[in-house]
Amino acid sequence: MASVTSLTASVHQRLADALSAALPEAGSADPLLRRSDRADFQANGILALAKKAKANPRELATQVVARVESGDVIKDIEVSGPGFLNITITDRAITENLAERYADGERLGVPLAEHPGTTVIDYAQPNVAKEMHVGHLRSAVIGDAVVQILEFTGENVVRRHHIGDWGTQFGMLIQYLIEHPHELDHKGGGVSGEEAMSNLNRLYKAARVVFDSDEEFKTRARRRVVDLQAGDDETLALWQVFVNESKIYFYSVFDKLDMEIRDPDVVGESGYNDMLDETCRLLEESGVAVRSEGALCVFFNDVKGPDGNPVPLIVKKSDGGYGYAATDLSAIRDRVFNLKANSLIYVVDARQSLHFKMVFETARRAGWLSDDVKAHQLAFGTVLGKDGKPFKTREGETIRLVDLLDEAIDRASAVVREKALDLSEDEIAERGTQVGIGAVKYADLSTSANRDYKFDLDQMVSLNGDTSVYLQYAYARIQSILRKAGEVRPAAHPEIELAAAERELGLHLDRFAETVAEVAEEYAPHKLAAYLYQLASLYTTFYSECPVLKADTPTQIENRLFLCDLTARTLHQGMALLGIRTPERL
């Protein structure tokens, strides 16, 4: 695989060389290159350099221009305003660069990271024996996209689904199952995810009623919690029944979301039980945690309650029970020392930011996190209804995730059916699912994670505007053109002069590798979504201004088909990194 030097990098290098020649004392200076409306690129770095060297910026700019190597890449360079440089590059350079990307298969010239590390990403964290609701959507969708993007850049990614599979409610559930042993039996073979969840729901409600009304049952249930925490075999075996039943349900939801969840990646709260004692001992011995009113606590100067008193992170409660902090700190130890992670990412609701800030700071004080091992909370905002308030049903209940996804698929199928000319019912159903799930994911991923976003299905499945359907249609339209071209194959012709819309499209295609690198560096899928939307928009302009199959000459037809095909491949790869399918026909 050949890494392709971007046009931006080529121009940057030529300008940096000319700057060093004109002003040797500046060393390796940054020309501050960016895309521009006035030319292909504009360089603004000369102003700051001239100021530093006490030179006249316009004169320095003129000296730089005289030293720039033009010809194969740079066609034209002029000084404008107080000392900006406007740079136009040759059509040949654009086409040759794109031909290299085209020849690089699926990678499209995107290099692998020079020094890949190991990232553990904690995302998609449902709770055992509980329905997944709309609040679980963002962690799963954002986390899955970040996994795909990091893996594409060559990072070694370890996925972790920290499911809620431990805690006092299991005493009640297990005790109820002991007293009603056939509640979760699978009559006649397997069950669907929906059936598994409805069985769990039914059992949970029934157990709750008995727990709230029968004091003796409540006592037995509480004793059962003690047995569970002590590792009693019978109790653990029944606890496992709940975990397994819940997994049937989780996996069916993730399957609907078109996400791969693997069994070894599911390590719930229970996975760290054996470490909790030692975690507390290490924190207490090192003086990071101290006893306060019987509890083991970590204090922070900058975390105070409304009364002005410090609010601690409680690692062990005064009754000897462990809180979330002990589990989260044990998980950090496991991920750093056993999984050898350099980066830990937590895709967790922004409302838990204070908890994670305190947990990370505690781990730093303990020496588990360092300059070489970083932890980062990829905090996300809330899903809102059309009214701008947190998304709830009319009765004020949290909305089931499955219902939401089913509705998205129904809406999308209606849109596909309306447009479909030659699709069978099965194809409409398959495409409807891909469009509906794509619409939900894209609406989430095209918003910066830390912002709230409105869940508006009408908007999401619209063919116009910044939606995944718009991108999927652009891709399908290109596939249709390539099919119609028949024997005529896409081919790059660097000798051809490009129209304005072709140049704009070409320059944007060149930025794919830079965009992927930036998105991976910042864990920012919304920047990839923005890049792809702009790509589809530039393609739409190209399509309306530059006839493809009716171009003037055979070589121009081939060159335009080549631009179409490279655009399609870039859309396909970019959408795949967001976890979204691009159907060949729509």
Coordinates of C-alpha atoms in Angstrom, one line a residue:
M1 CA 0.0 0.0 0.0
A2 CA 1.4 3.3 -1.0
S3 CA 0.7 6.4 1.1
V4 CA -0.3 9.3 -1.2
T5 CA 1.2 12.7 -0.5
S6 CA -1.8 15.1 -0.5
L7 CA -1.8 18.3 -2.6
T8 CA -1.9 20.3 0.6
A9 CA 1.3 18.6 1.8
S10 CA 3.0 19.1 -1.6
V11 CA 2.2 22.8 -1.7
H12 CA 3.1 23.2 2.0
Q13 CA 6.5 21.7 1.4
R14 CA 7.3 24.0 -1.6
L15 CA 6.2 27.1 0.3
A16 CA 8.2 26.1 3.4
D17 CA 11.3 25.5 1.3
A18 CA 10.9 28.9 -0.4
L19 CA 10.3 30.6 3.0
S20 CA 13.5 29.1 4.4
A21 CA 15.5 30.2 1.3
A22 CA 14.1 33.8 1.5
L23 CA 14.5 34.1 5.3
P24 CA 17.1 31.5 6.5
E25 CA 17.0 32.7 10.1
A26 CA 13.3 31.6 10.3
G27 CA 14.4 28.0 10.2
S28 CA 11.5 25.6 9.2
A29 CA 8.6 28.1 9.1
D30 CA 4.9 27.2 8.7
P31 CA 3.3 29.0 5.7
L32 CA -0.1 28.5 7.3
L33 CA -1.8 27.1 4.3
R34 CA -5.6 26.7 4.0
R35 CA -8.3 26.3 1.3
S36 CA -9.5 29.6 -0.1
D37 CA -12.4 31.0 -2.2
R38 CA -10.1 33.3 -4.1
A39 CA -7.7 30.6 -5.4
D40 CA -7.1 26.9 -4.5
F41 CA -5.1 27.7 -1.4
Q42 CA -4.1 30.8 0.6
A43 CA -0.9 31.1 2.7
N44 CA -1.1 33.6 5.6
G45 CA 2.1 32.7 7.5
I46 CA 4.3 35.4 6.0
L47 CA 2.6 38.2 8.1
A48 CA 3.8 36.8 11.4
L49 CA 7.2 35.9 10.1
A50 CA 7.8 39.4 8.6
K51 CA 6.7 40.9 12.0
K52 CA 9.2 38.7 13.8
A53 CA 12.0 39.5 11.3
K54 CA 11.0 43.2 11.2
A55 CA 10.7 42.9 7.4
N56 CA 8.0 44.4 5.1
P57 CA 5.5 41.5 4.6
R58 CA 4.7 42.4 1.0
E59 CA 8.4 42.5 0.1
L60 CA 9.0 39.2 1.9
A61 CA 6.0 37.7 0.1
T62 CA 7.5 38.8 -3.3
Q63 CA 10.9 37.2 -2.4
V64 CA 9.1 33.9 -1.5
V65 CA 7.2 33.9 -4.7
A66 CA 10.4 34.3 -6.7
R67 CA 11.8 31.2 -4.9
V68 CA 8.8 28.9 -5.3
E69 CA 9.3 26.0 -7.5
S70 CA 6.3 26.1 -9.9
G71 CA 5.5 23.9 -12.8
D72 CA 4.3 20.4 -12.0
V73 CA 2.2 21.2 -9.0
I74 CA 1.9 25.0 -8.6
K75 CA 0.5 26.7 -11.7
D76 CA 0.2 30.2 -10.4
I77 CA 1.1 32.1 -7.2
E78 CA 0.4 35.8 -6.5
V79 CA 0.8 38.2 -3.6
S80 CA -2.4 39.8 -2.4
G81 CA -3.3 42.3 0.3
P82 CA -0.7 42.9 3.0
G83 CA 1.3 39.8 2.2
F84 CA -1.0 36.8 1.6
L85 CA -0.2 34.3 -1.1
N86 CA -2.9 33.0 -3.4
I87 CA -1.9 29.7 -5.0
T88 CA -3.5 27.9 -7.9
I89 CA -2.4 24.3 -8.7
T90 CA -2.3 22.6 -12.0
D91 CA -5.1 20.4 -13.3
R92 CA -2.5 17.7 -14.0
A93 CA -1.4 17.6 -10.3
I94 CA -5.1 17.2 -9.2
T95 CA -5.8 14.3 -11.6
E96 CA -2.4 12.6 -10.9
N97 CA -3.0 12.8 -7.2
L98 CA -6.5 11.3 -7.5
A99 CA -5.2 8.6 -9.8
E100 CA -2.8 7.5 -7.0
R101 CA -5.6 7.4 -4.5
Y102 CA -7.7 5.4 -6.9
A103 CA -5.0 2.9 -7.4
D104 CA -4.7 2.3 -3.6
G105 CA -7.9 0.2 -3.4
E106 CA -10.1 0.6 -0.3
R107 CA -7.5 2.7 1.6
L108 CA -7.7 5.5 -0.9
G109 CA -4.3 6.8 0.0
V110 CA -5.0 7.0 3.7
P111 CA -1.8 6.1 5.5
L112 CA -1.6 3.8 8.5
A113 CA -0.4 5.5 11.7
E114 CA 3.4 5.5 12.1
H115 CA 3.3 4.6 15.8
P116 CA 0.0 2.8 16.5
G117 CA -0.8 2.2 20.2
T118 CA -3.5 0.3 22.0
T119 CA -6.8 2.0 22.8
V120 CA -9.4 0.5 25.0
I121 CA -12.8 2.0 24.3
D122 CA -15.7 1.6 26.7
Y123 CA -19.0 2.0 25.0
A124 CA -22.5 0.5 24.6
Q125 CA -23.2 -0.2 28.3
P126 CA -26.7 -1.6 28.8
N127 CA -28.0 -2.9 32.1
V128 CA -28.8 -6.6 32.7
A129 CA -32.5 -7.3 33.0
K130 CA -33.4 -3.8 31.9
E131 CA -34.8 -2.6 28.6
M132 CA -32.5 -0.5 26.4
H133 CA -33.9 3.0 25.9
V134 CA -33.1 6.0 23.8
G135 CA -30.4 7.1 26.2
H136 CA -28.4 4.0 25.2
L137 CA -28.3 4.9 21.6
R138 CA -25.6 7.5 21.5
S139 CA -22.9 5.5 23.5
A140 CA -23.4 2.6 21.1
V141 CA -23.4 4.6 17.8
I142 CA -20.6 7.0 18.7
G143 CA -18.4 4.3 20.2
D144 CA -18.8 2.0 17.2
A145 CA -17.9 4.8 14.8
V146 CA -14.7 5.6 16.8
V147 CA -13.8 1.9 16.9
Q148 CA -14.1 1.7 13.1
I149 CA -12.1 5.0 12.5
L150 CA -9.3 4.1 14.9
E151 CA -9.0 0.5 13.5
F152 CA -8.8 2.0 9.9
T153 CA -5.8 4.1 10.9
G154 CA -4.0 1.0 12.2
E155 CA -4.6 1.4 16.0
N156 CA -5.0 -1.7 18.0
V157 CA -8.5 -1.3 19.5
V158 CA -9.8 -3.3 22.4
R159 CA -13.6 -3.0 22.8
R160 CA -15.2 -3.1 26.2
H161 CA -18.9 -3.2 27.0
H162 CA -19.1 -2.4 30.7
I163 CA -22.6 -3.7 31.2
G164 CA -24.5 -3.2 34.5
D165 CA -24.6 -6.8 35.7
W166 CA -24.0 -6.4 39.5
G167 CA -25.7 -4.8 42.4
T168 CA -28.4 -5.2 45.0
Q169 CA -31.4 -5.6 42.6
F170 CA -30.0 -9.1 41.7
G171 CA -30.8 -10.3 45.2
M172 CA -34.5 -9.7 44.6
L173 CA -34.4 -11.2 41.0
I174 CA -32.5 -14.3 42.0
Q175 CA -34.6 -15.0 45.1
Y176 CA -37.8 -14.6 43.0
L177 CA -36.4 -17.1 40.4
I178 CA -35.5 -19.6 43.1
E179 CA -39.1 -19.4 44.3
H180 CA -40.6 -19.4 40.8
P181 CA -38.1 -21.7 39.0
H182 CA -39.7 -21.8 35.5
E183 CA -40.1 -18.1 34.8
L184 CA -37.2 -17.9 32.4
D185 CA -37.5 -21.4 30.8
H186 CA -37.3 -21.5 27.0
K187 CA -40.2 -23.6 26.0
G188 CA -39.4 -25.4 22.8
G189 CA -36.0 -24.0 21.8
G190 CA -34.6 -20.5 21.4
V191 CA -36.3 -17.2 22.0
S192 CA -36.0 -13.9 20.2
G193 CA -34.6 -10.8 21.7
E194 CA -38.1 -9.3 22.2
E195 CA -39.3 -12.5 24.0
A196 CA -36.2 -12.6 26.2
M197 CA -36.8 -8.9 27.2
S198 CA -40.5 -9.4 27.8
N199 CA -39.8 -12.4 30.1
L200 CA -37.2 -10.4 32.0
N201 CA -39.7 -7.4 32.3
R202 CA -42.5 -9.7 33.5
L203 CA -40.2 -11.3 36.1
Y204 CA -38.8 -7.9 37.3
K205 CA -42.3 -6.4 37.8
A206 CA -43.5 -9.5 39.6
A207 CA -40.4 -9.6 41.9
R208 CA -40.8 -5.9 42.6
V209 CA -44.4 -6.4 43.8
V210 CA -43.5 -9.2 46.2
F211 CA -40.4 -7.3 47.4
D212 CA -42.4 -4.2 48.2
S213 CA -45.3 -6.1 49.9
D214 CA -43.7 -9.1 51.7
E215 CA -41.2 -8.3 54.4
E216 CA -40.0 -11.9 54.7
F217 CA -39.3 -12.0 51.0
K218 CA -37.4 -8.7 51.3
T219 CA -35.2 -10.2 54.1
R220 CA -34.5 -13.3 51.9
A221 CA -33.7 -11.1 48.9
R222 CA -31.2 -9.1 51.0
R223 CA -29.5 -12.2 52.3
R224 CA -29.3 -13.4 48.6
V225 CA -27.2 -10.2 47.8
V226 CA -24.7 -11.3 50.5
D227 CA -24.6 -14.8 49.0
L228 CA -24.0 -13.3 45.5
Q229 CA -21.2 -11.0 46.7
A230 CA -19.6 -13.9 48.6
G231 CA -19.5 -16.0 45.4
D232 CA -22.0 -18.7 46.4
D233 CA -22.2 -21.2 43.5
E234 CA -26.0 -21.7 43.3
T235 CA -26.5 -17.9 43.5
L236 CA -23.9 -17.2 40.8
A237 CA -25.4 -19.8 38.5
L238 CA -28.8 -18.1 38.7
W239 CA -27.3 -14.7 38.3
Q240 CA -25.7 -16.1 35.1
V241 CA -29.2 -17.0 33.8
F242 CA -30.2 -13.3 34.0
V243 CA -27.0 -12.2 32.2
N244 CA -27.5 -14.8 29.4
E245 CA -31.1 -13.9 28.9
S246 CA -30.2 -10.2 28.8
K247 CA -27.5 -10.9 26.2
I248 CA -30.0 -12.5 23.9
Y249 CA -31.9 -9.2 24.0
F250 CA -28.8 -6.9 23.8
Y251 CA -27.4 -8.7 20.9
S252 CA -30.7 -8.5 19.0
V253 CA -30.8 -4.7 19.5
F254 CA -27.1 -4.3 18.4
D255 CA -27.9 -6.5 15.4
K256 CA -30.7 -4.2 14.5
L257 CA -28.3 -1.3 14.8
D258 CA -26.0 -3.2 12.4
M259 CA -23.2 -3.3 15.0
E260 CA -20.9 -6.2 15.8
I261 CA -20.8 -7.0 19.5
R262 CA -18.5 -9.9 20.4
D263 CA -18.9 -12.0 23.6
P264 CA -15.3 -11.6 24.9
D265 CA -15.7 -7.8 24.7
V266 CA -18.6 -7.8 27.2
V267 CA -16.9 -7.4 30.5
G268 CA -19.5 -6.1 33.0
E269 CA -19.1 -4.6 36.5
S270 CA -18.8 -8.1 37.8
G271 CA -15.6 -8.7 35.8
Y272 CA -13.7 -6.6 38.2
N273 CA -15.0 -8.0 41.5
D274 CA -11.8 -9.9 42.3
M275 CA -9.8 -6.6 42.1
L276 CA -11.9 -4.4 44.3
D277 CA -10.2 -5.2 47.6
E278 CA -6.8 -4.7 46.2
T279 CA -7.7 -1.5 44.5
C280 CA -8.9 -0.1 47.8
R281 CA -5.8 -1.4 49.6
L282 CA -3.4 0.2 47.1
L283 CA -5.2 3.5 47.3
E284 CA -5.2 3.6 51.1
E285 CA -1.6 2.4 51.4
S286 CA -0.4 5.1 49.0
G287 CA -2.3 7.8 50.9
V288 CA -4.4 8.6 47.8
A289 CA -7.6 7.6 49.6
V290 CA -8.3 8.3 53.3
R291 CA -10.9 7.1 55.9
S292 CA -13.6 9.6 56.5
E293 CA -16.7 8.7 58.7
G294 CA -15.9 5.0 58.1
A295 CA -15.8 5.3 54.3
L296 CA -12.7 5.2 52.1
C297 CA -12.6 8.5 50.2
V298 CA -10.5 10.6 47.8
F299 CA -10.8 14.4 48.2
F300 CA -10.2 17.1 45.6
N301 CA -9.5 20.8 46.2
D302 CA -11.7 21.9 43.3
V303 CA -14.8 19.7 44.0
K304 CA -17.1 21.2 46.6
G305 CA -20.8 20.9 47.3
P306 CA -23.3 23.7 47.5
D307 CA -22.4 24.1 51.3
G308 CA -18.8 24.7 50.4
N309 CA -17.6 21.4 51.9
P310 CA -15.4 19.1 49.8
V311 CA -17.3 16.3 47.9
P312 CA -15.2 13.2 47.9
L313 CA -15.1 10.2 45.6
I314 CA -16.3 7.3 47.8
V315 CA -14.3 4.2 46.9
K316 CA -15.7 2.0 49.7
K317 CA -18.8 2.8 51.7
S318 CA -18.9 2.8 55.5
D319 CA -20.9 -0.5 55.4
G320 CA -18.1 -2.2 53.4
G321 CA -20.0 -2.1 50.1
Y322 CA -18.2 -0.8 46.9
G323 CA -19.5 2.0 44.8
Y324 CA -19.0 2.6 41.0
A325 CA -15.7 4.3 41.7
A326 CA -14.0 1.1 43.0
T327 CA -15.2 -0.8 39.9
D328 CA -14.1 2.0 37.5
L329 CA -10.7 2.3 39.1
S330 CA -10.2 -1.5 39.0
A331 CA -11.2 -1.4 35.3
I332 CA -8.5 1.2 34.7
R333 CA -5.9 -1.0 36.4
D334 CA -7.0 -3.9 34.3
R335 CA -6.9 -1.9 31.1
V336 CA -3.5 -0.3 31.7
F337 CA -1.6 -3.2 33.2
N338 CA -3.2 -6.3 31.6
L339 CA -4.4 -5.0 28.3
K340 CA -1.4 -2.6 28.0
A341 CA -3.5 0.3 26.8
N342 CA -1.9 3.8 26.0
S343 CA -5.4 5.4 25.6
L344 CA -8.6 4.8 27.5
I345 CA -11.8 6.2 25.9
Y346 CA -15.1 6.3 27.8
V347 CA -18.1 7.0 25.7
V348 CA -20.4 8.1 28.5
D349 CA -23.1 10.6 29.1
A350 CA -21.9 14.2 29.8
R351 CA -23.9 14.1 33.1
Q352 CA -21.3 11.7 34.5
S353 CA -18.4 14.1 33.7
L354 CA -17.7 15.0 37.4
H355 CA -17.5 11.3 38.4
F356 CA -15.0 10.5 35.6
K357 CA -13.0 13.6 36.3
M358 CA -12.6 12.4 39.9
V359 CA -11.9 8.8 38.9
F360 CA -9.2 9.8 36.3
E361 CA -7.5 12.2 38.8
T362 CA -7.5 9.4 41.5
A363 CA -5.9 7.0 39.0
R364 CA -3.3 9.7 38.1
R365 CA -2.4 10.2 41.8
A366 CA -2.1 6.4 42.2
G367 CA 0.3 6.3 39.2
W368 CA -2.0 4.2 37.0
L369 CA -2.5 6.9 34.5
S370 CA 0.5 9.0 33.4
D371 CA 1.8 11.1 30.5
D372 CA 2.2 7.8 28.5
V373 CA -1.3 6.5 29.4
K374 CA -4.2 8.9 28.9
A375 CA -7.9 8.6 29.8
H376 CA -10.5 10.6 28.0
Q377 CA -14.3 10.8 28.5
L378 CA -15.9 11.2 25.1
A379 CA -19.0 12.9 26.7
F380 CA -22.2 13.1 24.8
G381 CA -25.3 15.2 25.2
T382 CA -28.9 14.2 25.5
V383 CA -31.3 13.0 22.8
L384 CA -34.2 15.6 22.7
G385 CA -37.7 15.3 21.2
K386 CA -38.9 17.8 18.6
D387 CA -40.0 20.1 21.4
G388 CA -36.4 20.4 22.6
K389 CA -37.0 18.6 25.8
P390 CA -35.5 15.2 26.8
F391 CA -37.1 12.5 24.7
K392 CA -40.0 10.8 26.5
T393 CA -43.3 9.1 25.7
R394 CA -46.6 11.1 26.3
E395 CA -46.9 9.2 29.6
G396 CA -43.4 10.5 30.5
E397 CA -41.8 7.1 30.1
T398 CA -38.3 6.7 28.5
I399 CA -38.7 5.6 24.9
R400 CA -37.7 2.0 24.1
L401 CA -34.8 1.9 21.7
V402 CA -36.3 -0.9 19.7
D403 CA -39.5 1.0 19.0
L404 CA -37.5 4.0 17.8
L405 CA -35.4 1.9 15.4
D406 CA -38.5 0.1 14.0
E407 CA -40.2 3.4 13.4
A408 CA -37.1 4.7 11.6
I409 CA -37.1 1.6 9.4
D410 CA -40.8 2.0 8.6
R411 CA -40.3 5.7 7.6
A412 CA -37.3 4.9 5.5
S413 CA -39.0 2.0 3.7
A414 CA -41.8 4.3 2.7
V415 CA -39.2 6.8 1.2
V416 CA -37.5 3.9 -0.6
R417 CA -40.8 2.5 -1.9
E418 CA -41.8 5.8 -3.4
K419 CA -38.5 6.2 -5.3
A420 CA -38.0 2.5 -6.2
L421 CA -38.6 1.7 -9.8
D422 CA -37.3 -1.8 -10.1
L423 CA -36.9 -3.1 -6.6
S424 CA -38.7 -6.2 -5.2
E425 CA -40.5 -6.2 -1.8
D426 CA -37.5 -8.0 -0.2
E427 CA -35.1 -5.4 -1.7
I428 CA -37.3 -2.5 -0.4
A429 CA -37.3 -4.1 3.1
E430 CA -33.5 -4.6 3.0
R431 CA -32.8 -1.0 1.7
G432 CA -35.4 0.5 4.1
T433 CA -33.5 -1.1 7.0
Q434 CA -30.2 0.2 5.7
V435 CA -31.6 3.7 5.1
G436 CA -33.5 3.9 8.4
I437 CA -30.7 2.7 10.6
G438 CA -28.2 4.9 8.6
A439 CA -30.5 7.9 9.2
V440 CA -30.6 7.4 12.9
K441 CA -26.8 6.9 13.1
Y442 CA -26.0 9.8 10.9
A443 CA -28.3 12.2 12.8
D444 CA -26.4 11.3 15.9
L445 CA -22.9 11.3 14.4
S446 CA -23.3 14.6 12.4
T447 CA -23.8 16.5 15.7
S448 CA -20.8 17.1 17.8
A449 CA -21.0 14.5 20.5
N450 CA -21.1 16.9 23.5
R451 CA -24.1 18.7 22.1
D452 CA -27.7 17.6 22.6
Y453 CA -29.6 16.8 19.4
K454 CA -33.2 16.6 18.3
F455 CA -34.6 13.3 17.3
D456 CA -36.8 14.2 14.3
L457 CA -37.5 11.2 12.0
D458 CA -39.1 13.4 9.3
Q459 CA -35.9 15.4 9.0
M460 CA -33.6 12.2 9.3
V461 CA -35.2 10.4 6.3
S462 CA -35.5 13.5 4.2
L463 CA -33.8 13.3 0.8
N464 CA -32.7 17.0 1.0
G465 CA -30.3 18.5 3.5
D466 CA -27.6 17.0 5.7
T467 CA -28.9 13.5 6.0
S468 CA -27.5 10.0 5.4
V469 CA -30.2 9.4 2.8
Y470 CA -28.9 12.3 0.7
L471 CA -25.4 10.7 0.8
Q472 CA -26.8 7.2 0.1
Y473 CA -28.7 8.5 -2.9
A474 CA -25.5 10.3 -4.2
Y475 CA -23.7 6.9 -4.0
A476 CA -26.5 5.0 -5.7
R477 CA -26.7 7.6 -8.5
I478 CA -23.0 7.1 -9.2
Q479 CA -23.5 3.3 -9.3
S480 CA -26.3 3.8 -11.8
I481 CA -24.1 5.9 -14.0
L482 CA -21.2 3.4 -13.9
R483 CA -23.7 0.6 -14.9
K484 CA -25.0 2.7 -17.8
A485 CA -21.4 3.3 -19.0
G486 CA -21.3 -0.4 -20.0
E487 CA -18.0 -1.1 -21.7
V488 CA -16.6 2.4 -21.1
R489 CA -14.3 2.1 -18.0
P490 CA -13.3 5.0 -15.7
A491 CA -9.7 6.2 -16.4
A492 CA -7.7 9.1 -15.3
H493 CA -6.4 11.5 -18.0
P494 CA -4.0 14.0 -16.4
E495 CA -3.6 15.9 -19.7
I496 CA -7.3 17.1 -19.7
E497 CA -8.3 20.6 -18.6
L498 CA -10.7 20.4 -15.7
A499 CA -14.0 22.4 -15.3
A500 CA -14.4 24.5 -12.1
A501 CA -16.8 21.9 -10.6
E502 CA -14.3 19.1 -11.4
R503 CA -11.5 21.0 -9.7
E504 CA -13.6 21.6 -6.6
L505 CA -14.6 18.0 -6.3
G506 CA -11.0 16.8 -6.9
L507 CA -9.5 19.1 -4.3
H508 CA -12.1 17.9 -1.8
L509 CA -11.4 14.2 -2.6
D510 CA -7.7 14.9 -1.9
R511 CA -8.6 15.9 1.7
F512 CA -10.1 12.5 2.7
A513 CA -6.8 11.2 4.3
E514 CA -6.2 14.5 6.2
T515 CA -9.8 14.4 7.5
V516 CA -9.6 10.8 8.7
A517 CA -6.3 11.6 10.5
E518 CA -7.9 14.6 12.2
V519 CA -11.1 12.7 13.1
A520 CA -9.0 9.8 14.7
E521 CA -6.8 12.3 16.6
E522 CA -9.8 14.2 18.1
Y523 CA -12.3 11.3 18.3
A524 CA -14.6 13.5 16.3
P525 CA -16.9 11.5 13.9
H526 CA -19.0 14.6 13.2
K527 CA -16.0 16.0 11.2
L528 CA -16.1 13.0 9.0
A529 CA -19.9 13.4 8.5
A530 CA -19.4 17.0 7.6
Y531 CA -16.7 16.1 5.1
L532 CA -18.9 13.4 3.4
Y533 CA -21.9 15.8 3.2
Q534 CA -19.7 18.4 1.5
L535 CA -18.4 15.7 -0.8
A536 CA -22.0 14.7 -1.8
S537 CA -22.9 18.4 -2.3
L538 CA -19.9 19.0 -4.5
Y539 CA -20.7 15.9 -6.5
T540 CA -24.3 17.2 -7.0
T541 CA -22.9 20.4 -8.5
F542 CA -20.5 18.5 -10.7
Y543 CA -23.3 16.2 -11.9
S544 CA -25.5 19.1 -12.9
E545 CA -22.7 21.1 -14.6
C546 CA -20.5 18.4 -16.2
P547 CA -22.3 15.8 -18.4
V548 CA -20.6 12.5 -17.7
L549 CA -21.8 10.0 -20.4
K550 CA -22.5 12.8 -22.8
A551 CA -19.2 14.6 -22.4
D552 CA -17.5 16.0 -25.5
T553 CA -14.7 13.4 -26.1
P554 CA -14.1 9.7 -25.2
T555 CA -11.2 10.7 -22.9
Q556 CA -13.4 13.3 -21.1
I557 CA -16.1 10.6 -20.5
E558 CA -13.5 8.3 -19.0
N559 CA -12.0 11.0 -16.8
R560 CA -15.5 12.0 -15.5
L561 CA -16.4 8.4 -14.9
F562 CA -13.1 8.2 -12.9
L563 CA -14.1 11.2 -10.8
C564 CA -17.5 9.6 -10.2
D565 CA -16.0 6.3 -9.2
L566 CA -13.5 7.8 -6.8
T567 CA -16.3 9.9 -5.2
A568 CA -18.4 6.7 -4.8
R569 CA -15.5 4.8 -3.2
T570 CA -14.8 7.7 -0.8
L571 CA -18.4 7.9 0.1
H572 CA -18.6 4.2 0.6
Q573 CA -15.5 4.0 2.8
G574 CA -16.3 7.1 4.8
M575 CA -19.9 5.9 5.5
A576 CA -18.5 2.5 6.5
L577 CA -16.3 4.2 9.1
L578 CA -19.5 5.8 10.5
G579 CA -21.1 2.3 10.6
I580 CA -23.5 3.2 7.7
R581 CA -24.3 1.0 4.7
T582 CA -24.3 2.4 1.1
P583 CA -26.8 0.3 -1.0
E584 CA -25.8 -0.1 -4.7
R585 CA -29.4 0.7 -5.9
L586 CA -32.0 2.9 -4.3

